[in-house]
Amino acid sequence: MNIVRHAVTLSVATLALAMAGCAITKETHMPDGSKGYSISCDGAAVGINVCFEKAGDLCGASGYDLVTREGQIIPFGVSSASVYGTPSQIQGQSFATYGSFNSKSIMIRCRNRTSGSVPEN
């Protein structure tokens, strides 16, 4: 039984490490008709630098222009409690967060290229 537990733990750890360096890229069209890329690098263990590294890989030596940069922490476990008492006592409501999802993304436009094509994901 211990071997199964260790195998599961190792599998989960391997999956977490594999996802730690991931950036998800989606091709998009800008309002002016040019092609751009939306790059997401979500998760608490993934820094915004992963998004910028992916942008560099996509656009190469010609570089890119940063169109937007966004990030937010989205709670996924929230509870509240109301506190009641007499008028002379403190009353109110309290909130607690049990976890969150860290979301980061950038939108870029590659600068003009002299040759070559954009690499696939």
C-alpha angles and dihedrals in degrees: 000000000000091000091056092049091050091047091052091047091050091048092051092047091049092050091049092051092047091053094044094082099039126125120182115216126198124183114228140171121245123224090258091056097255122130119256140169132235109207122192124191105176129178137070092260094054119080127209086251088076089062092049092048090053090049089054091050092050098048102031124192094341089070131210143255118238108231100176139355121197138173138164142167112233115198115220101182115048130159133176136204129195121218117208131182144133119313090262092055128076115271129183148099131283129202130201128191118211099189144342144210116231111216124190129170143161133196117213141179118210114232118240113296126214094207143341133056136263111272120241122249 
